[in-house]
């Protein structure tokens, strides 16, 4: 049998079958290496909240930077904003979240636990898993539970105003639509994008960061003429799928799933999810939504401010349709961690854990490792020079094999070793993470050598 090609779906699946990754392996690795760990850990954590450590924040920032580059910077027809997390409370009446953004909940009269009514089928009661399924507990009727997190504004109790931490980042894009269109001198069709925090009072936060109460979204709202909505929907779905492939996620781990009519959110006329194969099954990481004119029409109605536009050529006045791309930054970061993880034999009974991140996403781009502490001065000089350009790391502790292993686990694509020949020939050895092959590279050209290799495939 011929070997499957390196990036083929068959290869991905074979790899996954040989080394199935359990969340029980990934979660402790993330904590011990400083990718992600429970928020408020010394108090026992707080359900649905997570902190990103030194490696995690770099990974997440690199993902956001690549999204911004592809969606905003490299396009003429999309501009970016950064809006306040708290909006005027009328925003959430207009958006339909006060009325519709809820899950049906049931309470158990015996153990006082609360469950999502649509998620109890086949689940065991956590208080008495041997005795009964949740459906056999003494449950109340289902009631709607709003998922928005409330807060109070103002110092005095009487004047306090109820506000909400935004459950999605896109609403200020709609309320600021006119201002942004005019100041950016954009004409429909064009898009407005932003990355930021969103909050949902999820009843059952679960699967590590997958369902959190505080998370980040990267959203882009594309405004178009009603006659072109289907074209733009297909354009953005394909663009966004390509983006996830570009991140280095194998084809067999990604799929597009169209929503059935009864799954659609209150604002959506059509929706396709981009799903990733997590260890806990296929799950959504991004939604592409046809929101129609729901948002602009509702904000016009609730604010009294006209948000329609005029086609300069035909003089037609119309409310633009919105095609939305909404990706969870935390879910995608989790997908990157899952897709990157590999455990492999490297000969002589030795094994390593290696995080095969795309070099452009890797938290540390290069580690500078002098072969001996005696070579610390020239190696540190190289490190000081490289870190002006990339996130680099200096390590002279322990034997070189162990230092390589530590960098493999962090997903560092290149290790730069300064050895006893370096002073003579002006070269260092660059070891590549995945193949473990080594190249002798002149110190003088090291920055451009690394820059080229980090951008490969982008
Ligand atoms: N503006 C549309 C919107 O918010 P959504 O499908 O509810 O649509 C979009 O959310 C994306 O946000 C999801 O695909 C997911 O990646 C992320 N997301 C939603 N809820 C989340 C949660 N509780 N924890 C982590 N990510 C979440």
Coordinates of C-alpha atoms and ligand atoms in Angstrom, one line a residue:
X1 CA 0.0 0.0 0.0
X2 CA 1.4 3.4 -0.8
X3 CA 1.8 5.8 2.1
X4 CA -1.0 8.5 2.2
X5 CA 0.2 11.9 1.2
X6 CA 1.4 14.0 4.2
X7 CA -1.6 16.3 4.2
X8 CA -4.3 13.9 3.1
X9 CA -7.5 13.1 5.1
X10 CA -6.5 9.5 5.2
X11 CA -3.2 10.4 6.9
X12 CA -5.0 12.6 9.5
X13 CA -7.4 9.9 10.4
X14 CA -4.7 7.2 10.6
X15 CA -2.7 9.5 12.9
X16 CA -5.8 10.1 15.0
X17 CA -6.5 6.4 15.3
X18 CA -2.9 5.6 16.2
X19 CA -2.7 8.2 18.9
X20 CA -6.2 9.1 20.0
X21 CA -6.1 12.3 22.0
X22 CA -8.2 12.4 25.2
X23 CA -9.1 15.7 26.8
X24 CA -7.7 14.1 30.0
X25 CA -4.3 14.3 28.3
X26 CA -4.6 17.7 26.7
X27 CA -6.1 19.7 29.7
X28 CA -3.2 18.9 32.1
X29 CA -0.6 19.5 29.3
X30 CA -2.2 22.9 28.8
X31 CA -2.0 23.7 32.5
X32 CA 1.6 22.4 33.0
X33 CA 3.0 24.2 30.0
X34 CA 1.2 27.4 30.7
X35 CA -1.2 27.4 27.7
X36 CA -4.5 27.6 29.6
X37 CA -5.5 26.9 33.2
X38 CA -8.5 27.5 35.4
X39 CA -9.2 31.2 36.3
X40 CA -8.9 31.9 40.1
X41 CA -7.2 28.5 40.4
X42 CA -6.0 29.0 44.0
X43 CA -9.7 29.4 45.0
X44 CA -10.6 26.2 43.3
X45 CA -11.5 27.8 39.9
X46 CA -14.7 29.3 38.7
X47 CA -16.8 27.3 36.3
X48 CA -16.7 28.6 32.7
X49 CA -13.7 31.0 33.2
X50 CA -10.2 30.3 32.0
X51 CA -6.8 32.1 32.0
X52 CA -4.3 32.0 29.2
X53 CA -0.7 31.7 30.3
X54 CA 2.5 32.9 28.6
X55 CA 2.3 30.3 25.7
X56 CA -1.5 30.4 25.4
X57 CA -1.7 34.2 25.1
X58 CA 0.9 34.2 22.3
X59 CA -1.0 31.4 20.4
X60 CA -4.3 33.2 20.8
X61 CA -2.7 36.6 19.8
X62 CA -1.2 35.0 16.7
X63 CA -4.5 33.5 15.7
X64 CA -6.2 36.9 16.1
X65 CA -3.5 38.7 14.2
X66 CA -3.8 36.2 11.2
X67 CA -7.6 36.6 11.3
X68 CA -7.3 40.5 11.3
X69 CA -4.7 40.3 8.5
X70 CA -6.9 38.1 6.3
X71 CA -10.3 39.6 7.1
X72 CA -9.5 43.3 7.5
X73 CA -6.0 44.4 6.4
X74 CA -5.7 42.5 3.1
X75 CA -9.2 43.5 1.9
X76 CA -10.3 46.9 0.5
X77 CA -14.0 46.2 1.5
X78 CA -13.7 45.4 5.2
X79 CA -12.8 47.9 8.0
X80 CA -12.2 47.2 11.7
X81 CA -13.5 48.7 14.9
X82 CA -13.1 48.1 18.7
X83 CA -16.3 49.0 20.5
X84 CA -17.3 49.2 24.2
X85 CA -18.3 45.9 25.9
X86 CA -21.3 47.5 27.4
X87 CA -23.9 49.0 25.1
X88 CA -27.1 51.0 25.8
X89 CA -29.6 48.5 27.2
X90 CA -32.0 49.3 24.3
X91 CA -29.5 47.6 22.0
X92 CA -30.4 44.2 23.5
X93 CA -34.1 44.9 23.2
X94 CA -33.6 45.8 19.5
X95 CA -31.4 42.8 18.8
X96 CA -34.0 40.4 20.3
X97 CA -31.7 39.1 23.0
X98 CA -33.9 40.3 25.9
X99 CA -36.8 38.4 24.4
X100 CA -35.2 35.4 22.7
X101 CA -31.7 34.7 24.0
X102 CA -32.6 32.0 26.4
X103 CA -32.3 28.3 27.0
X104 CA -35.2 26.1 28.3
X105 CA -34.2 25.0 31.8
X106 CA -35.6 22.4 34.3
X107 CA -34.8 22.2 38.0
X108 CA -34.6 18.9 40.0
X109 CA -36.7 19.3 43.1
X110 CA -34.6 16.7 45.0
X111 CA -31.0 17.7 44.3
X112 CA -31.8 21.3 43.3
X113 CA -29.6 21.0 40.2
X114 CA -30.5 22.8 37.0
X115 CA -30.3 21.2 33.5
X116 CA -30.9 22.3 30.0
X117 CA -34.2 20.7 29.0
X118 CA -33.0 20.0 25.5
X119 CA -29.8 18.3 26.7
X120 CA -31.1 15.7 29.2
X121 CA -31.9 12.9 26.9
X122 CA -29.6 9.9 27.5
X123 CA -27.8 11.8 30.4
X124 CA -27.4 10.3 33.9
X125 CA -28.2 12.3 37.0
X126 CA -24.8 13.5 38.4
X127 CA -26.1 13.1 42.0
X128 CA -27.3 9.5 41.5
X129 CA -25.8 8.2 38.2
X130 CA -26.3 4.5 39.0
X131 CA -29.9 4.9 40.0
X132 CA -31.4 7.0 37.3
X133 CA -31.4 9.1 34.1
X134 CA -32.0 12.8 34.5
X135 CA -35.3 12.4 32.8
X136 CA -36.4 10.2 35.7
X137 CA -35.6 12.9 38.3
X138 CA -38.4 15.0 40.0
X139 CA -38.2 17.8 37.4
X140 CA -40.1 21.1 37.2
X141 CA -41.7 22.3 34.0
X142 CA -39.2 23.8 31.5
X143 CA -38.7 27.6 32.0
X144 CA -36.8 30.0 29.8
X145 CA -33.5 31.2 31.3
X146 CA -31.9 34.3 29.7
X147 CA -28.2 33.8 29.0
X148 CA -27.2 37.5 29.2
X149 CA -25.0 38.5 32.1
X150 CA -26.4 41.5 33.9
X151 CA -24.6 44.3 35.7
X152 CA -25.7 47.5 37.3
X153 CA -24.5 51.0 36.3
X154 CA -24.5 54.0 38.6
X155 CA -23.6 54.4 42.3
X156 CA -27.0 54.8 44.0
X157 CA -29.5 51.9 44.3
X158 CA -32.4 54.1 43.1
X159 CA -30.7 55.4 39.9
X160 CA -29.0 52.2 39.0
X161 CA -29.5 51.1 35.4
X162 CA -29.4 47.5 34.4
X163 CA -27.0 46.8 31.6
X164 CA -25.7 43.6 30.0
X165 CA -22.2 42.3 29.2
X166 CA -22.5 41.7 25.5
X167 CA -23.4 38.1 24.5
X168 CA -22.1 38.7 21.0
X169 CA -19.7 41.4 19.7
X170 CA -21.6 42.3 16.5
X171 CA -24.4 44.6 17.9
X172 CA -22.2 47.7 18.2
X173 CA -21.2 47.1 14.6
X174 CA -24.9 47.5 13.6
X175 CA -25.6 50.5 15.9
X176 CA -22.4 52.2 14.6
X177 CA -23.0 51.2 11.0
X178 CA -23.8 54.7 9.7
X179 CA -20.8 56.4 11.5
X180 CA -18.3 53.7 10.3
X181 CA -19.7 53.7 6.7
X182 CA -19.4 57.5 6.5
X183 CA -16.0 57.9 8.2
X184 CA -14.4 55.0 6.3
X185 CA -16.0 56.3 3.1
X186 CA -17.3 52.8 2.3
X187 CA -20.1 51.9 0.0
X188 CA -22.3 48.8 0.2
X189 CA -21.1 46.0 -0.3
X190 CA -18.6 46.3 2.5
X191 CA -17.9 44.8 5.9
X192 CA -17.1 45.9 9.5
X193 CA -15.1 43.6 11.7
X194 CA -14.1 43.4 15.4
X195 CA -12.5 41.0 17.9
X196 CA -13.5 41.1 21.5
X197 CA -14.9 39.6 24.6
X198 CA -18.4 38.2 24.8
X199 CA -20.2 36.8 27.9
X200 CA -22.9 34.2 28.3
X201 CA -24.3 32.8 31.5
X202 CA -24.0 29.3 30.2
X203 CA -25.8 26.8 32.5
X204 CA -23.5 24.0 31.7
X205 CA -20.1 25.3 30.8
X206 CA -18.2 22.2 29.6
X207 CA -15.5 20.6 27.5
X208 CA -12.6 22.8 28.8
X209 CA -12.8 26.2 27.1
X210 CA -15.3 25.0 24.5
X211 CA -18.4 26.3 26.3
X212 CA -17.2 29.2 28.6
X213 CA -19.0 32.0 30.2
X214 CA -16.4 34.6 29.1
X215 CA -14.9 34.1 25.6
X216 CA -13.6 36.0 22.6
X217 CA -15.3 36.3 19.2
X218 CA -13.9 37.5 15.9
X219 CA -16.9 38.7 13.9
X220 CA -17.3 40.4 10.6
X221 CA -20.7 41.8 9.4
X222 CA -20.8 42.2 5.6
X223 CA -23.5 44.6 4.3
X224 CA -24.8 43.9 0.8
X225 CA -27.7 44.5 -1.6
X226 CA -30.6 42.0 -1.2
X227 CA -30.0 40.6 -4.7
X228 CA -26.4 39.5 -3.9
X229 CA -26.9 37.9 -0.5
X230 CA -26.6 34.3 -1.6
X231 CA -23.4 35.1 -3.6
X232 CA -21.8 36.7 -0.5
X233 CA -23.0 34.0 1.8
X234 CA -21.2 31.4 -0.4
X235 CA -18.1 33.6 -0.8
X236 CA -17.7 34.1 3.0
X237 CA -18.4 30.4 3.8
X238 CA -15.6 29.3 1.4
X239 CA -13.2 32.0 2.5
X240 CA -13.6 31.1 6.1
X241 CA -13.3 27.3 5.5
X242 CA -10.0 28.1 3.6
X243 CA -8.8 30.1 6.6
X244 CA -9.2 27.1 9.0
X245 CA -7.3 24.9 6.5
X246 CA -4.6 27.6 6.3
X247 CA -4.2 27.4 10.1
X248 CA -2.8 23.9 9.5
X249 CA -6.0 22.0 10.5
X250 CA -6.3 18.8 8.4
X251 CA -9.1 18.4 6.0
X252 CA -10.5 15.3 7.8
X253 CA -11.0 17.4 11.0
X254 CA -13.1 20.1 9.4
X255 CA -16.5 20.1 7.8
X256 CA -19.3 22.5 6.9
X257 CA -22.8 21.7 8.3
X258 CA -25.8 23.7 7.1
X259 CA -28.4 24.4 9.8
X260 CA -31.9 22.9 9.6
X261 CA -34.7 25.5 9.7
X262 CA -35.6 24.6 13.3
X263 CA -32.0 25.2 14.5
X264 CA -31.7 28.8 13.3
X265 CA -31.2 31.6 15.8
X266 CA -33.9 34.2 16.0
X267 CA -32.0 36.6 13.7
X268 CA -30.9 34.1 11.0
X269 CA -32.5 33.2 7.7
X270 CA -29.7 30.7 6.9
X271 CA -26.6 29.4 8.7
X272 CA -23.7 27.1 8.0
X273 CA -21.5 26.0 10.8
X274 CA -17.8 25.2 10.3
X275 CA -17.2 22.2 12.6
X276 CA -14.1 20.6 14.0
X277 CA -13.6 17.1 15.2
X278 CA -12.8 17.5 18.9
X279 CA -12.1 14.5 21.1
X280 CA -15.7 15.0 22.3
X281 CA -17.1 14.9 18.7
X282 CA -17.9 17.3 15.9
X283 CA -18.7 20.7 17.2
X284 CA -19.1 24.2 15.8
X285 CA -16.1 26.6 15.8
X286 CA -17.6 29.2 13.5
X287 CA -21.0 30.2 12.2
X288 CA -21.7 31.9 8.8
X289 CA -25.1 33.5 9.1
X290 CA -27.4 35.3 6.7
X291 CA -29.0 37.8 9.2
X292 CA -31.1 39.5 6.4
X293 CA -32.1 43.0 7.4
X294 CA -33.0 42.0 10.9
X295 CA -30.4 44.0 12.8
X296 CA -30.4 47.3 10.8
X297 CA -34.2 47.3 10.6
X298 CA -34.6 46.7 14.4
X299 CA -32.1 49.3 15.3
X300 CA -33.8 51.8 13.1
X301 CA -37.1 50.9 14.8
X302 CA -35.7 51.1 18.4
X303 CA -33.5 54.2 17.9
X304 CA -35.5 56.1 15.4
X305 CA -32.4 56.6 13.3
X306 CA -32.6 55.7 9.6
X307 CA -30.0 53.1 8.6
X308 CA -31.0 52.5 5.0
X309 CA -28.6 53.5 2.2
X310 CA -29.0 54.8 -1.4
X311 CA -27.5 53.1 -4.4
X312 CA -25.7 56.0 -6.1
X313 CA -26.4 54.7 -9.6
X314 CA -30.0 53.5 -9.4
X315 CA -31.0 55.8 -6.6
X316 CA -32.7 52.8 -5.0
X317 CA -33.1 53.2 -1.2
X318 CA -32.7 49.9 0.7
X319 CA -31.8 48.4 4.0
X320 CA -28.6 46.3 3.4
X321 CA -28.6 42.6 4.1
X322 CA -26.0 41.2 6.5
X323 CA -23.8 38.2 6.0
X324 CA -22.0 37.4 9.2
X325 CA -18.9 35.4 9.9
X326 CA -18.6 34.7 13.6
X327 CA -15.7 32.6 14.9
X328 CA -14.9 31.7 18.5
X329 CA -11.3 32.6 19.2
X330 CA -11.1 30.3 22.2
X331 CA -12.8 27.4 20.4
X332 CA -10.4 27.8 17.5
X333 CA -7.4 28.0 19.9
X334 CA -8.7 24.7 21.4
X335 CA -9.0 23.2 18.0
X336 CA -5.4 24.3 17.2
X337 CA -4.2 22.6 20.4
X338 CA -6.1 19.4 19.5
X339 CA -4.9 19.4 15.9
X340 CA -1.3 20.2 16.8
X341 CA -0.8 17.5 19.5
X342 CA 1.3 14.5 18.6
X343 CA 3.0 11.8 20.6
X344 CA 5.7 10.0 18.7
X345 CA 8.6 7.6 19.0
X346 CA 11.9 9.1 18.0
X347 CA 14.2 6.0 18.2
X348 CA 16.2 4.2 20.9
X349 CA 13.0 3.7 22.9
X350 CA 12.6 7.5 23.3
X351 CA 9.3 9.3 22.8
X352 CA 8.3 13.0 22.6
X353 CA 5.2 15.1 22.8
X354 CA 5.3 17.7 20.0
X355 CA 2.8 20.5 19.3
X356 CA 2.9 20.8 15.5
X357 CA 1.5 24.4 15.3
X358 CA 1.8 26.2 12.0
X359 CA 5.0 28.2 12.5
X360 CA 3.1 31.5 12.0
X361 CA 0.9 30.5 15.0
X362 CA 3.5 29.0 17.3
X363 CA 3.8 30.9 20.6
X364 CA 7.6 30.9 20.5
X365 CA 9.2 31.1 17.0
X366 CA 12.7 30.2 17.9
X367 CA 14.6 29.1 21.0
X368 CA 18.3 30.0 21.3
X369 CA 20.2 27.3 23.0
X370 CA 24.0 27.5 23.6
X371 CA 25.6 24.1 23.6
X372 CA 27.4 25.0 26.8
X373 CA 26.9 27.7 29.4
X374 CA 30.4 28.9 28.4
X375 CA 28.9 30.0 25.1
X376 CA 26.2 32.1 26.9
X377 CA 27.4 35.6 25.8
X378 CA 27.4 35.2 22.0
X379 CA 24.2 33.1 22.2
X380 CA 22.4 35.8 24.3
X381 CA 23.6 38.4 21.7
X382 CA 21.8 36.4 19.0
X383 CA 18.7 36.1 21.2
X384 CA 18.6 39.9 21.8
X385 CA 18.8 40.5 18.1
X386 CA 16.1 37.9 17.1
X387 CA 13.6 39.1 19.7
X388 CA 13.3 42.5 18.1
X389 CA 11.6 40.6 15.3
X390 CA 9.9 37.5 16.8
X391 CA 8.9 36.0 20.1
X392 CA 12.0 34.0 21.0
X393 CA 13.2 32.2 24.1
X394 CA 16.7 31.6 25.6
X395 CA 17.5 28.4 27.5
X396 CA 20.9 27.2 28.7
X397 CA 19.7 24.9 31.5
X398 CA 20.0 21.1 31.1
X399 CA 21.3 18.8 28.3
X400 CA 20.5 19.8 24.8
X401 CA 18.1 16.8 24.2
X402 CA 16.0 17.8 27.2
X403 CA 15.9 21.4 26.0
X404 CA 14.8 20.3 22.5
X405 CA 12.0 18.2 24.2
X406 CA 10.8 21.3 26.2
X407 CA 10.6 23.3 23.0
X408 CA 8.8 20.5 21.1
X409 CA 6.1 20.5 23.8
X410 CA 5.7 24.3 23.5
X411 CA 5.5 23.9 19.7
X412 CA 8.6 26.0 18.9
X413 CA 9.3 25.4 15.2
X414 CA 13.0 26.3 15.3
X415 CA 15.8 25.7 17.8
X416 CA 19.0 27.7 17.2
X417 CA 22.1 26.1 18.7
X418 CA 25.3 28.0 19.2
X419 CA 28.2 25.6 19.4
X420 CA 31.9 25.5 19.7
X421 CA 32.4 25.9 15.9
X422 CA 30.1 29.0 15.7
X423 CA 32.8 31.5 16.7
X424 CA 35.0 30.1 13.9
X425 CA 32.5 29.8 11.0
X426 CA 30.0 32.5 12.0
X427 CA 27.2 29.9 11.7
X428 CA 24.6 28.3 14.0
X429 CA 22.6 25.1 13.7
X430 CA 18.9 25.5 13.1
X431 CA 16.9 22.4 14.1
X432 CA 13.4 22.1 12.7
X433 CA 10.7 20.8 15.1
X434 CA 8.8 18.4 12.9
X435 CA 11.5 16.6 10.9
X436 CA 14.2 17.2 13.5
X437 CA 16.5 18.0 10.5
X438 CA 19.4 20.4 11.1
X439 CA 20.7 23.2 8.8
X440 CA 23.9 25.2 9.2
X441 CA 22.9 28.9 8.8
X442 CA 25.1 32.0 8.9
X443 CA 24.3 34.2 11.9
X444 CA 24.2 37.2 9.6
X445 CA 21.3 35.9 7.6
X446 CA 19.5 34.2 10.5
X447 CA 16.6 36.7 10.8
X448 CA 15.6 36.6 7.2
X449 CA 16.1 32.8 7.1
X450 CA 13.7 32.4 10.0
X451 CA 11.2 35.0 8.6
X452 CA 11.0 33.2 5.3
X453 CA 10.4 29.8 7.0
X454 CA 7.8 31.2 9.4
X455 CA 5.7 32.5 6.6
X456 CA 5.9 29.3 4.5
X457 CA 2.5 28.3 3.1
X458 CA 0.8 31.6 4.1
Ligands
LIG1 N1 -23.1 36.9 16.4 C1 -23.5 35.6 16.2 C2 -23.1 34.7 17.2 O1 -22.8 35.0 18.3 P1 -23.0 32.1 17.8 O2 -23.2 30.9 16.9 O3 -23.9 32.2 19.0 O4 -23.3 33.3 16.9 C3 -20.5 32.4 17.3 O5 -21.5 32.2 18.3 C4 -19.3 31.6 17.8 O6 -18.9 32.1 19.1 C5 -19.4 30.1 17.9 O7 -19.2 29.5 16.7 C6 -18.4 29.8 18.9 O8 -17.1 29.6 18.3 C7 -18.3 31.0 19.8 N2 -19.1 30.8 21.1 C8 -20.4 30.9 21.3 N3 -20.7 30.6 22.5 C9 -19.6 30.2 23.1 C10 -19.2 29.8 24.5 N4 -20.2 29.7 25.4 N5 -17.9 29.5 24.7 C11 -17.0 29.7 23.8 N6 -17.2 30.0 22.5 C12 -18.5 30.3 22.2

